[in-house]
Coordinates of C-alpha atoms in Angstrom, one line a residue:
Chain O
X1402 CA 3.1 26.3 53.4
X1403 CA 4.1 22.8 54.0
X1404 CA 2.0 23.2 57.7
X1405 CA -1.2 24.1 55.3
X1406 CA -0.9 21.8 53.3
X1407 CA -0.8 18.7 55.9
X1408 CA -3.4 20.2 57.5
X1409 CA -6.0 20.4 54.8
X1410 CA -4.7 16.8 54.3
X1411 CA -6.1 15.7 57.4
X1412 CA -8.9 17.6 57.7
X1413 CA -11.0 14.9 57.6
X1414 CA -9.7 13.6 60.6
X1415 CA -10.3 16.6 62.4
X1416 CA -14.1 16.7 61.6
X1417 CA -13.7 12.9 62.7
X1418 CA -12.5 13.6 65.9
X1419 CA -14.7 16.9 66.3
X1420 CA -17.7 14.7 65.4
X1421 CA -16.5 12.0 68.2
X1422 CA -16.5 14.9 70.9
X1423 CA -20.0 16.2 70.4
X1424 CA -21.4 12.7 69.7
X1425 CA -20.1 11.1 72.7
X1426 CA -20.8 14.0 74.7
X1427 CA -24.5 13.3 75.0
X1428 CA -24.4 9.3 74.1
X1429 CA -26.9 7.4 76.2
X1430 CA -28.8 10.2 77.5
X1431 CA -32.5 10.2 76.7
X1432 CA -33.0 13.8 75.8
X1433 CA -29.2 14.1 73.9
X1434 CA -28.5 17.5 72.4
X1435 CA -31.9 19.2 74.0
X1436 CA -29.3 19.5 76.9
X1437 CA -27.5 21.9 75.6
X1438 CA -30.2 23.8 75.8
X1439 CA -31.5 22.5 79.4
X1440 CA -28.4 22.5 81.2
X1441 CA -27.6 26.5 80.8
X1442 CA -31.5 27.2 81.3
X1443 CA -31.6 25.3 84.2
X1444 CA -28.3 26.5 85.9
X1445 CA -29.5 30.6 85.0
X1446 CA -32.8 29.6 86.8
X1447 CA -30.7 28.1 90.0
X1448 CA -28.1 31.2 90.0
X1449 CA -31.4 33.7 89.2
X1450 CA -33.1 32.7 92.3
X1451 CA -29.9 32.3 94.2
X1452 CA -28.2 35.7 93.2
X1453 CA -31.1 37.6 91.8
X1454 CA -34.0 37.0 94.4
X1455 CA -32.6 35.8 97.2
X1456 CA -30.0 38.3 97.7
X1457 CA -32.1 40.8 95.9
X1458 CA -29.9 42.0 92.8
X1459 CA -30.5 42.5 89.4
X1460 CA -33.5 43.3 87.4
X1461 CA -35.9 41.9 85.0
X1462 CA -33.0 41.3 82.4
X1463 CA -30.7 39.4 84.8
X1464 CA -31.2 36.2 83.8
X1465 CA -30.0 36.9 80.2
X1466 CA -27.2 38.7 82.1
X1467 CA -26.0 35.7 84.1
X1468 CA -26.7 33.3 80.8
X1469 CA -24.4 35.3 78.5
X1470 CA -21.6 35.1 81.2
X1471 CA -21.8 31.3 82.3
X1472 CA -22.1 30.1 78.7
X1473 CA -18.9 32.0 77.7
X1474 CA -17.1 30.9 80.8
X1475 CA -18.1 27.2 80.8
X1476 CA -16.7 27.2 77.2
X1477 CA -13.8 28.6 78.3
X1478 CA -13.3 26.1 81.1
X1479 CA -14.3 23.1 79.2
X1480 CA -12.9 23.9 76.5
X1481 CA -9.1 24.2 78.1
X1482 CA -10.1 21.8 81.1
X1483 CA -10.3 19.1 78.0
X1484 CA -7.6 20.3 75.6
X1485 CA -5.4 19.7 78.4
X1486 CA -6.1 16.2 78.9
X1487 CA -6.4 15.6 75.1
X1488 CA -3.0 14.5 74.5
X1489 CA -2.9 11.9 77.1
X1490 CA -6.4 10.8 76.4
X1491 CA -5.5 10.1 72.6
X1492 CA -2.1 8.8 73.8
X1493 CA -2.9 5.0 72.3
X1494 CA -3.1 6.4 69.0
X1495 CA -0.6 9.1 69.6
X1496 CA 2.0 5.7 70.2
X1497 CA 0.9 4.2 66.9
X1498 CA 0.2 6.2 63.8
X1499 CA 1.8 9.8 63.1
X1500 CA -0.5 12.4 63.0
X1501 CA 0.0 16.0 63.8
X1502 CA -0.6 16.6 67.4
X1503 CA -2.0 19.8 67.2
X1504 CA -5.3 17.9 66.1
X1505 CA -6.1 16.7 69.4
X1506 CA -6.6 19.9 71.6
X1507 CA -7.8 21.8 68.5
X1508 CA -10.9 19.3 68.1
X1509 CA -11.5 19.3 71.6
X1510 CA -12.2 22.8 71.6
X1511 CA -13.8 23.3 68.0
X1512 CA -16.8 20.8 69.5
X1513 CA -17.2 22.7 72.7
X1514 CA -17.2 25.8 70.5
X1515 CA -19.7 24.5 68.3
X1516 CA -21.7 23.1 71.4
X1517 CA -21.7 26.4 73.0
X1518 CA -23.0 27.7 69.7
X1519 CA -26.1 25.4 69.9
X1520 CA -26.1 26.5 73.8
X1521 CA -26.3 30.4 72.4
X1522 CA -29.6 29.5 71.0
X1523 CA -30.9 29.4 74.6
X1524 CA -31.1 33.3 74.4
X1525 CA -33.3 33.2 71.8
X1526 CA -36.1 32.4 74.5
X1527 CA -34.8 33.7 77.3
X1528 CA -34.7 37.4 75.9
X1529 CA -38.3 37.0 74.8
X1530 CA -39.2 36.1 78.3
X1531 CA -37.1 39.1 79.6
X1532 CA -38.2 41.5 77.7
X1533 CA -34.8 42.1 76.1
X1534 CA -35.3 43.0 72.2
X1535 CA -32.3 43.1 69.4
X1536 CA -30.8 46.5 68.3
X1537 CA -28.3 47.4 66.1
X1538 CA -25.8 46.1 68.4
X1539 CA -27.0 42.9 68.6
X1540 CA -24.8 41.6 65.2
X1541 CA -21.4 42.4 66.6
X1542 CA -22.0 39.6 69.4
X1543 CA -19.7 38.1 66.7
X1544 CA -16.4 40.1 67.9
X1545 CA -16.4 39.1 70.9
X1546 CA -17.1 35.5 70.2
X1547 CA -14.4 35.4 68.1
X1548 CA -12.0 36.8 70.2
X1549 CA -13.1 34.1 72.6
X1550 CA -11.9 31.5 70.6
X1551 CA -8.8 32.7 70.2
X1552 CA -8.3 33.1 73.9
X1553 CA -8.9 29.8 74.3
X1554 CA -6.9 29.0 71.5
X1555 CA -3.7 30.0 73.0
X1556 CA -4.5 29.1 76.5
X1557 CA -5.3 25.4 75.5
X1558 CA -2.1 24.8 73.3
X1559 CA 0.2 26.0 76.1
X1560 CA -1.8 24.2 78.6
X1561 CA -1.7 21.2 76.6
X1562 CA 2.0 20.9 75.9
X1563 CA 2.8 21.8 79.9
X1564 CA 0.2 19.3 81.1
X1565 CA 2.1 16.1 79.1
X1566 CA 5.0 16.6 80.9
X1567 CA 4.0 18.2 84.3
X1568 CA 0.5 16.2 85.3
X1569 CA 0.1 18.8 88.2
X1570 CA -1.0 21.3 85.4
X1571 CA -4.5 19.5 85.5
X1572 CA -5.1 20.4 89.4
X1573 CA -3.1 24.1 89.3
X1574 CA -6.1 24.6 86.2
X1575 CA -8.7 23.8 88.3
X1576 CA -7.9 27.1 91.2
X1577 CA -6.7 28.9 88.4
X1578 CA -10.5 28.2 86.6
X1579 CA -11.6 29.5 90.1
X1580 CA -10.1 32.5 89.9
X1581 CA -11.0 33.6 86.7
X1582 CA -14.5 32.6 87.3
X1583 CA -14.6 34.8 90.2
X1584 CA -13.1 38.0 88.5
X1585 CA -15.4 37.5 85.3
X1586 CA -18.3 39.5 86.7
X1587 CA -20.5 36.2 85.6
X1588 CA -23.3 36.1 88.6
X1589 CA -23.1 39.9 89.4
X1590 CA -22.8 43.5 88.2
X1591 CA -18.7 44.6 88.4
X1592 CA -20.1 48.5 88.6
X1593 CA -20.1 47.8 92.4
X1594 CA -16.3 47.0 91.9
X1595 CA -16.0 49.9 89.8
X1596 CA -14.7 52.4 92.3
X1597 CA -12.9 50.0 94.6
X1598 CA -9.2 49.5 93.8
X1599 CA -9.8 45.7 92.9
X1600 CA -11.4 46.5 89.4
X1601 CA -8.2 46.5 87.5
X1602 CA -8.2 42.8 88.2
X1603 CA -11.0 42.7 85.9
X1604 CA -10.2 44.7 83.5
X1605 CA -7.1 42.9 82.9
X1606 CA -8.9 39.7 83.1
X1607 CA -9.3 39.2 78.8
X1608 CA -12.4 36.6 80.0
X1609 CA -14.0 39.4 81.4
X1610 CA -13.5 41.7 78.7
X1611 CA -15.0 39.3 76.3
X1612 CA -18.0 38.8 77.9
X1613 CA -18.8 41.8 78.9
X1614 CA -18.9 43.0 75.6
X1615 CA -21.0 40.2 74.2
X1616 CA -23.1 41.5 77.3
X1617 CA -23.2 45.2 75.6
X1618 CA -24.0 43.7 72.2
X1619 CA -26.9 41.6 73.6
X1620 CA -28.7 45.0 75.6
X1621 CA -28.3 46.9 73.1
X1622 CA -25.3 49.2 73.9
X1623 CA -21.7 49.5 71.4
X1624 CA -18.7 47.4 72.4
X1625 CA -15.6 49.0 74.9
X1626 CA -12.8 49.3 72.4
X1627 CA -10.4 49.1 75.4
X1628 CA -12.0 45.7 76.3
X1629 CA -12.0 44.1 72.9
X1630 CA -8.4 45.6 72.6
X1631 CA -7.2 43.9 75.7
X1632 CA -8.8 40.7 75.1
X1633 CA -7.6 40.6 71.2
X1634 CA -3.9 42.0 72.7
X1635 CA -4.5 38.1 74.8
X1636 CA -6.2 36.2 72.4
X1637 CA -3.2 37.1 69.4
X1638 CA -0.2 36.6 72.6
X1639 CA -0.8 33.5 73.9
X1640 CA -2.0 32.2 70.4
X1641 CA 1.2 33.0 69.1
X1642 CA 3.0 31.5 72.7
X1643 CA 0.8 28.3 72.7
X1644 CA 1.8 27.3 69.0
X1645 CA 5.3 28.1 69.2
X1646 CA 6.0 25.9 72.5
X1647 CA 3.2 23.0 70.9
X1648 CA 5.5 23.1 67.9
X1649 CA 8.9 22.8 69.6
X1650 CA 7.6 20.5 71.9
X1651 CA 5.8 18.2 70.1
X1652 CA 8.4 15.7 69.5
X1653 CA 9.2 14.9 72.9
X1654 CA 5.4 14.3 74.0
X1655 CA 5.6 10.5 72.9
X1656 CA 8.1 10.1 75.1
X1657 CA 6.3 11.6 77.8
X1658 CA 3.0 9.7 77.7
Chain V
X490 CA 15.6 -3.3 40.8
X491 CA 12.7 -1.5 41.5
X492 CA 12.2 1.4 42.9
X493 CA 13.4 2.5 46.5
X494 CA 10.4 2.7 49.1
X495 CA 12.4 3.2 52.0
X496 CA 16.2 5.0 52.7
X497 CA 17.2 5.2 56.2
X498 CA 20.1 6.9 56.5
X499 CA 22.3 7.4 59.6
X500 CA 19.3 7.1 62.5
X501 CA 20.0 7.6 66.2
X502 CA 17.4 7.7 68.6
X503 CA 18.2 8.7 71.9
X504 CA 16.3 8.3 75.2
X505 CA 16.4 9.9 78.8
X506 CA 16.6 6.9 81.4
X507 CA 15.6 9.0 84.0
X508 CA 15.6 6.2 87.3
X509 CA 11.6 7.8 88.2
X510 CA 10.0 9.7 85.8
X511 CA 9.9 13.5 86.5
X512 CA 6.3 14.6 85.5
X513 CA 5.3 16.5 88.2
X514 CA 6.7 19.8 89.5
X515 CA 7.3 19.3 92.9
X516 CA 9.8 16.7 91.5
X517 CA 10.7 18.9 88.9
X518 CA 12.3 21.5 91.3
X519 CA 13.3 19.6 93.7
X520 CA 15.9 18.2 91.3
X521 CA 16.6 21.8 89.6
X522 CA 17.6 23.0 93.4
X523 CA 19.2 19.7 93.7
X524 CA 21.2 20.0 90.2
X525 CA 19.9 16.7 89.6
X526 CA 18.1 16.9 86.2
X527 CA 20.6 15.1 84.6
X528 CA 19.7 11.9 83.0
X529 CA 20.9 9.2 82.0
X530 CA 21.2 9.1 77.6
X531 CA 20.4 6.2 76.0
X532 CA 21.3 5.4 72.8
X533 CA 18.6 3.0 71.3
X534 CA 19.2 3.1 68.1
X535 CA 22.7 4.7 66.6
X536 CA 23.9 4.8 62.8
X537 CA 21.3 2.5 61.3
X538 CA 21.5 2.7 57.7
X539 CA 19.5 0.8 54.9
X540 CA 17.3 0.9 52.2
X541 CA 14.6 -1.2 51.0
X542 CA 13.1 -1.4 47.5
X543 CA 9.4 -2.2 46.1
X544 CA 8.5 -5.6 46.7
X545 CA 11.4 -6.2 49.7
X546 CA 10.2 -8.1 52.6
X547 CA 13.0 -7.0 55.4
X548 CA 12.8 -9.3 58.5
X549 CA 13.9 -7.7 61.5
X550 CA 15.7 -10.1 64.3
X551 CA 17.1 -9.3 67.2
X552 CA 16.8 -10.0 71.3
X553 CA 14.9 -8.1 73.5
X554 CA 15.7 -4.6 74.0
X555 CA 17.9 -4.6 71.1
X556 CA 16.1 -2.4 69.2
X557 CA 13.6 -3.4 66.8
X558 CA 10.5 -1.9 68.0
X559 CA 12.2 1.6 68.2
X560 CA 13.3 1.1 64.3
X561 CA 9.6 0.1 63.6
X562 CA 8.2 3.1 65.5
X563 CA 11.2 5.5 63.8
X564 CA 9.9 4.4 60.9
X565 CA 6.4 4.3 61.3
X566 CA 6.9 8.2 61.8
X567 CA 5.7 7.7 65.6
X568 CA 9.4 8.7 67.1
X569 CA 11.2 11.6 65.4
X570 CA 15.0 10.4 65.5
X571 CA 16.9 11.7 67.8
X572 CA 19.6 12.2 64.2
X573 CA 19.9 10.7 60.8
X574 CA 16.5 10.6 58.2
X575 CA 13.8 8.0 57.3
X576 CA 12.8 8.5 53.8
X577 CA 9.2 6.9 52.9
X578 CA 7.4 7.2 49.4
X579 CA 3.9 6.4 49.6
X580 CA 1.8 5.9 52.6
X581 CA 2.9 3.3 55.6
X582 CA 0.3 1.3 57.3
X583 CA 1.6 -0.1 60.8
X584 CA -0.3 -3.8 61.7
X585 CA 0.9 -3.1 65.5
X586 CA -1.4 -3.7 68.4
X587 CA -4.6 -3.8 66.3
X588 CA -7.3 -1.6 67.4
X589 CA -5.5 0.3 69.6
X590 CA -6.3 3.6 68.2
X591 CA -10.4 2.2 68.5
X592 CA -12.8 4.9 70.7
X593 CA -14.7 2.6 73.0
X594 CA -17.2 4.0 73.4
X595 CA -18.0 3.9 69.4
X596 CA -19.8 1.1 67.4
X597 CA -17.6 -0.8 65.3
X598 CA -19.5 1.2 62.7
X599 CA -18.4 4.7 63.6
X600 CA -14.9 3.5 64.6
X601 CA -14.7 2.0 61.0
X602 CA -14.7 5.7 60.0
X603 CA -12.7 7.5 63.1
X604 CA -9.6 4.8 63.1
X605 CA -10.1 5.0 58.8
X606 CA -9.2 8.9 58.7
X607 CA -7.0 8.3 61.3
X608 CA -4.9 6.1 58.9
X609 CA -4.8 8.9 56.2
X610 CA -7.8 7.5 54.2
X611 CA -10.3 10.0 52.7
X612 CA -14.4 9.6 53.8
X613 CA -15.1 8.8 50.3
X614 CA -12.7 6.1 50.0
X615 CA -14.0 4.5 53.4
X616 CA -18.4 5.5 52.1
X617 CA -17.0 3.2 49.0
X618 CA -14.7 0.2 50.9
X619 CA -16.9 0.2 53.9
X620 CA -19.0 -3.1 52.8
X621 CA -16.2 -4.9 52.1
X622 CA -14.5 -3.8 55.2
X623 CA -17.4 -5.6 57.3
X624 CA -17.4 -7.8 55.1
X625 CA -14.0 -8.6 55.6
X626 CA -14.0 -8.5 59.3
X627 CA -16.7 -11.3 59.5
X628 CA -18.7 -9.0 62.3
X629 CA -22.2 -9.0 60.5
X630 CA -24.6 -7.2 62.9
X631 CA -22.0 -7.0 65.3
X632 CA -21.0 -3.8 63.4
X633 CA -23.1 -1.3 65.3
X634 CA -22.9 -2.3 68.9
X635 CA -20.4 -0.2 70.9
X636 CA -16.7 -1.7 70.4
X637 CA -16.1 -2.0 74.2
X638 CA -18.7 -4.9 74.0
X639 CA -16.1 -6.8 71.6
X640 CA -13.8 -9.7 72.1
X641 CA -9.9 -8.9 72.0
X642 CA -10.5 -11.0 69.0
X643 CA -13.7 -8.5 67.4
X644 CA -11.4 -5.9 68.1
X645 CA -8.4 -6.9 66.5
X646 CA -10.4 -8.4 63.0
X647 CA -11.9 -5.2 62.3
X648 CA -8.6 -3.3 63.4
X649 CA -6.7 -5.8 60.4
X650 CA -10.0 -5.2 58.2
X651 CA -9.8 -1.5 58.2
X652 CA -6.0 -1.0 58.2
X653 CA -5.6 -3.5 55.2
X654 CA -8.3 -2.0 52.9
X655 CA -6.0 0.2 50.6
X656 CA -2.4 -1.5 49.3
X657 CA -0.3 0.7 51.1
X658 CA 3.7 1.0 49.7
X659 CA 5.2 0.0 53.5
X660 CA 3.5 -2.4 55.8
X661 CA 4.9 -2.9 59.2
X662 CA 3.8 -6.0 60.8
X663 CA 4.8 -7.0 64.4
X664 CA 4.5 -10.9 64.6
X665 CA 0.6 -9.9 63.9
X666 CA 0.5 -13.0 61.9
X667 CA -1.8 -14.4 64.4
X668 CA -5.3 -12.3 63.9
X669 CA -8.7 -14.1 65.1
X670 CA -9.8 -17.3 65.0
X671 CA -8.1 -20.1 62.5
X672 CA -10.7 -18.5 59.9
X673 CA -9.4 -15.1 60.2
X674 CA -6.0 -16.3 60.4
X675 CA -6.2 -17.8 57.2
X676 CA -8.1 -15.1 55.5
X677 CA -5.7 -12.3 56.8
X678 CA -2.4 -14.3 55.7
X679 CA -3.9 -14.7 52.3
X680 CA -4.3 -11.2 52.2
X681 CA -0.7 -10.1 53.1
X682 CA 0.7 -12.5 50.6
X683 CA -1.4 -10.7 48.5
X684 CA -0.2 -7.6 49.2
X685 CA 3.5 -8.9 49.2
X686 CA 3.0 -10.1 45.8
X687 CA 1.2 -7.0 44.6
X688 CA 5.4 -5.1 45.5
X689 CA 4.0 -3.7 49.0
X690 CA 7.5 -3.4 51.3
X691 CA 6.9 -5.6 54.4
X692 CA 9.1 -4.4 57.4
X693 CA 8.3 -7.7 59.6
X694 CA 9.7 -8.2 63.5
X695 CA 10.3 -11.8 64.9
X696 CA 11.9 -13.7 67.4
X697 CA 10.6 -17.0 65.0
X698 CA 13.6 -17.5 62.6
X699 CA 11.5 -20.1 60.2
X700 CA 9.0 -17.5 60.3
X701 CA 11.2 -14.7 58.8
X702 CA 12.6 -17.3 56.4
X703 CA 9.5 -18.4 55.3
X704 CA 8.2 -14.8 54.6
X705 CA 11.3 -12.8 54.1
X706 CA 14.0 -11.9 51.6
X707 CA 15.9 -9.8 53.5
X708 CA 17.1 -10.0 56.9
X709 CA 18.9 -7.4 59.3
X710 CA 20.4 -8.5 63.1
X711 CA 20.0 -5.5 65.7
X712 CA 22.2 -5.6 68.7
X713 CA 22.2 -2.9 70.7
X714 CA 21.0 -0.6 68.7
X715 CA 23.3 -1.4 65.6
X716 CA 22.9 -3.2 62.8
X717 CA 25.1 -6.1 63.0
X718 CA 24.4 -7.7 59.8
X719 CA 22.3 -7.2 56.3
X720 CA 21.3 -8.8 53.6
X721 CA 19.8 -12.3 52.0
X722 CA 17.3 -13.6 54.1
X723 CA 19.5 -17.1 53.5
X724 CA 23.3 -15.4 55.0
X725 CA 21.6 -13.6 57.8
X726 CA 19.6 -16.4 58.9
X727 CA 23.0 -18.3 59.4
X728 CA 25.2 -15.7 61.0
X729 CA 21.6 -15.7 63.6
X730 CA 21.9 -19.4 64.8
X731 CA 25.8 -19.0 65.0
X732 CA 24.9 -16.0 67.2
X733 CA 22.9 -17.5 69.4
X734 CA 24.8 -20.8 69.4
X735 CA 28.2 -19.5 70.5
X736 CA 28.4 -21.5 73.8
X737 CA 27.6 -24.5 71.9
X738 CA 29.5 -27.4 71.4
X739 CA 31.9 -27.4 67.6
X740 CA 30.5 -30.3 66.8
X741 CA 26.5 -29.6 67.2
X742 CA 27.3 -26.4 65.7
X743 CA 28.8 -28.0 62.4
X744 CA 25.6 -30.7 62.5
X745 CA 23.0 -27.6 62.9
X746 CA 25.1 -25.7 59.5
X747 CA 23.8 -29.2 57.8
X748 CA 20.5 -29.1 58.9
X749 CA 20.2 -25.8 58.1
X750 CA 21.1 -26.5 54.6
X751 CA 19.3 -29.4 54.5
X752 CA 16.4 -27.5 55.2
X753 CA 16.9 -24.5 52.6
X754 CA 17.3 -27.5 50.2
X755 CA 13.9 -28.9 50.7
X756 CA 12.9 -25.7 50.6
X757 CA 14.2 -25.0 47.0
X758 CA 13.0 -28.3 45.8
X759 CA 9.6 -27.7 46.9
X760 CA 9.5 -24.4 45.0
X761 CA 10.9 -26.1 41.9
X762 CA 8.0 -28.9 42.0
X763 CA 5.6 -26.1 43.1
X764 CA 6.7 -24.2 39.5
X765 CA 6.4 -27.0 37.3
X766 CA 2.8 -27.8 38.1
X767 CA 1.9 -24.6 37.5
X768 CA 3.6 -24.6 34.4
X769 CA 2.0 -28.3 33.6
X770 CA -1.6 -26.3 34.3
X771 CA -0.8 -24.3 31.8

């Protein structure tokens, strides 16, 4: 109760800070928040023509197919990649004025995860282009994108509260990331996988899970109740993990910074 | 008496002096194999006890490493002692390294707002004070160029400007006395008094004795971590020179004793003649 009640308190700085991130982000550029829309358009067109044409997979909808992976994914990696460096980053104010901690990594992801949602708009065209049309389905994009949030929820908080006291965190992330990107079935079609042994290392893989499932919603077909099962069983475990170690830790980051 | 502000009861704060500073893992296990995560405890601050009411001004002293910025930080809410409480009623504004918590990226504008929420106040209070916050600050059109193009100086007025808008009930200053240019100097010294006079608790760190006379009411020596002595601004500031004089000579000591109350005299009188003009205005 007492935990709600600060935190409505200081709600205002967490819009502050979530304003800062997405402000910042695209500071200085000439074409600003139109990149959000660029950058995943331009990257679907380079991994099209790299996975698509030149070694000859996919069909007419693969583009949409690829675009619906990366975004999830690059919010995922962003998101954690700077909730992880958060509390170091904010460190001069962290040494000055009391505020709770959680603050930090939960703005840095609540702008990437409105970011991405401006990115999601990218579709819009894209299916258009592809021929891909909404169906019933197309609404429960939602459960998935939820369940996202709260995958990176938990991930971020106990990545943020290892990385202040073991810097190496950053770096292990970054093969980690690798990994994960790999078994996500972003750039091609895991039905090849299907039969080979290997494919319960994507099944198990809540990432993978989400997205495809927002890939289902998008073409038109009903979610996997396994997969949303497996990635909600992730999203609600290491929620729970990352704000129990966040909140027993917290007290020692200032004197780890 | 008026009403208690402040109650510190019983704080310790404890440190790990680790020789290097284990953050990475390699070191980490190496020194679990080893058995060699032991460290070394520090006790920086142990049984400090005191409590300040509205209007105190409480003048820390002390040498280096004896304590003081811990207690400020303990109290500031920034450390959470190790044992013991800290008791605050009403909100605590810390006047340490101005402008730290600034983005740099961020116009002086937008940081007016950030480093404002960050302090507790509400957008609505800073959409009302923000004129007079520039105002204030002296940085006219300054205000929305990107605060890494500030002076240390910039940086620092607009860090006192925003910090100082509201009266806050505890003020911890940090021999920040010395804001800006002579200008700002004068303006923000004004304002302090201002706030001292208006019953805001000042918790003020020196190593300037006349300073903490001149400001002060109260006084508390830190040595190690414990507080060695409390109370009137006028005893403290005694048993302080006799600290640091111990080597010296009996007689010096006895002639710096005179001085001393030589000096609180003309201190006294002034105040006197200082009263009766004001009364004569009237």
């Amino acid at each position: 109760m007492e935990h709600i009640k600060t935190f409505w308190r200081r709600r205002g700085l967490l819009w502050e800070l979530v304003k800062k991130g997405i402000k910042l982000k695209y500071r200085r550029s000439y074409l600003g928040i139109l990149w959000s829309f660029l950058e995943p358009l331009l990257t679907t067109v380079v991994l099209t023509i790299v996975f698509g044409t030149l070694l000859g997979r996919g069909g007419r909808d693969f583009p949409v197919y690829i675009l619906c992976g990366r975004l999830l994914y690059s919010f995922f990696s962003t998101s954690t990649k700077a909730a992880s460096k958060s509390i170091r980053q904010n460190s001069s104010m962290i040494k000055k004025v009391y505020v709770p901690k959680y603050l930090y990594p939960l703005s840095s992801i609540l702008y990437n995860y409105i970011i991405t949602g401006i990115s999601l708009l990218t579709l819009v065209p894209l299916s258009i282009y592809c021929h891909v049309y909404p169906t019933v389905y197309m609404p429960l994009v939602i459960v998935p994108f939820i369940l996202l949030f709260m995958l990176t929820y938990g991930a971020s908080m106990i990545l943020s509260t290892v990385t202040v006291f073991f810097r190496d965190m950053e770096y292990l992330w970054d093969v980690l990331l690798m990994i994960i990107m790999y078994t996500s079935a972003i750039f091609y079609y895991p039905e090849k996988l299907m039969n080979s042994g290997f494919f319960w290392i994507l099944k198990y893989n809540p990432l993978y899970c989400i997205i495809m499932n927002f890939r289902y919603a998008m073409f038109g077909q009903p979610l996997d109740m396994q997969y949303v099962l497996i990635a909600a069983a992730y999203g609600i475990g290491l929620s729970v993990i990352g704000t129990y170690a966040f909140y027993k830790k917290q007290d020692e980051f200032i004197l780890a910074i | 008496m008026g009403k208690k502000t402040l109650v510190v009861e019983n704080v310790g704060m404890k440190f790990n002096l680790s020789q290097e500073k284990v953050d990475d893992f390699k070191e980490y296990f190496i020194r679990l194999f080893k058995g060699n995560l032991k460290y070394n405890e520090f006790w920086a601050l142990k049984d400090v006890s005191f409590t300040l009411e509205e209007g105190d001004r409480l003048g820390i002293l002390g040498l280096n490493g004896a304590g003081k910025s811990t207690l400020l930080k303990v109290i500031a809410g920034v450390f959470k002692p190790t044992e013991g409480k800290v008791t605050r009623k009403g909100k605590v504004v810390p006047l340490l390294e101005l402008g730290a918590g600034f983005d740099k990226n961020y116009t002086g504008r937008e940081n007016i707002y950030l480093y404002g929420s960050l302090l507790g106040y509400s957008k609505q209070f800073l959409d009302k004070k923000y004129d007079e916050i520039v105002k204030f600050s002296g940085l006219g059109k300054f205000i929305d160029v990107p605060v890494k193009n500030y002076s240390s100086g910039m940086r620092s007025k607009l860090g006192f400007s925003i910090a100082t808008i509201a009266e806050p009930e505890i003020l911890i200053l940090d021999e920040v006395l010395s804001v800006g240019d002579a200008n700002f100097r004068k303006k923000s010294e004004k304002k302090i008094r201002d706030m001292m006079e208006g019953g805001t608790t000042v918790l003020f760190v020196s190593h300037s004795l006349p300073q903490v006379e001149r400001i002060c009411n109260k006084a508390m020596i830190l040595e190690q971590g414990k507080i060695v002595a409390f109370g009137p601004v006028e005893e403290i500031a005694q048993v302080y020179t006799d600290m640091l004089d111990k080597d010296e000579d009996q007689e010096i000591m006895e002639l710096k004793r005179e001085r001393r109350q030589l000096l609180q005299k003309i201190r006294a009188r002034r105040e006197e003649i200082k009263e009766e003009k004001k009364k004569q205005e009237e």
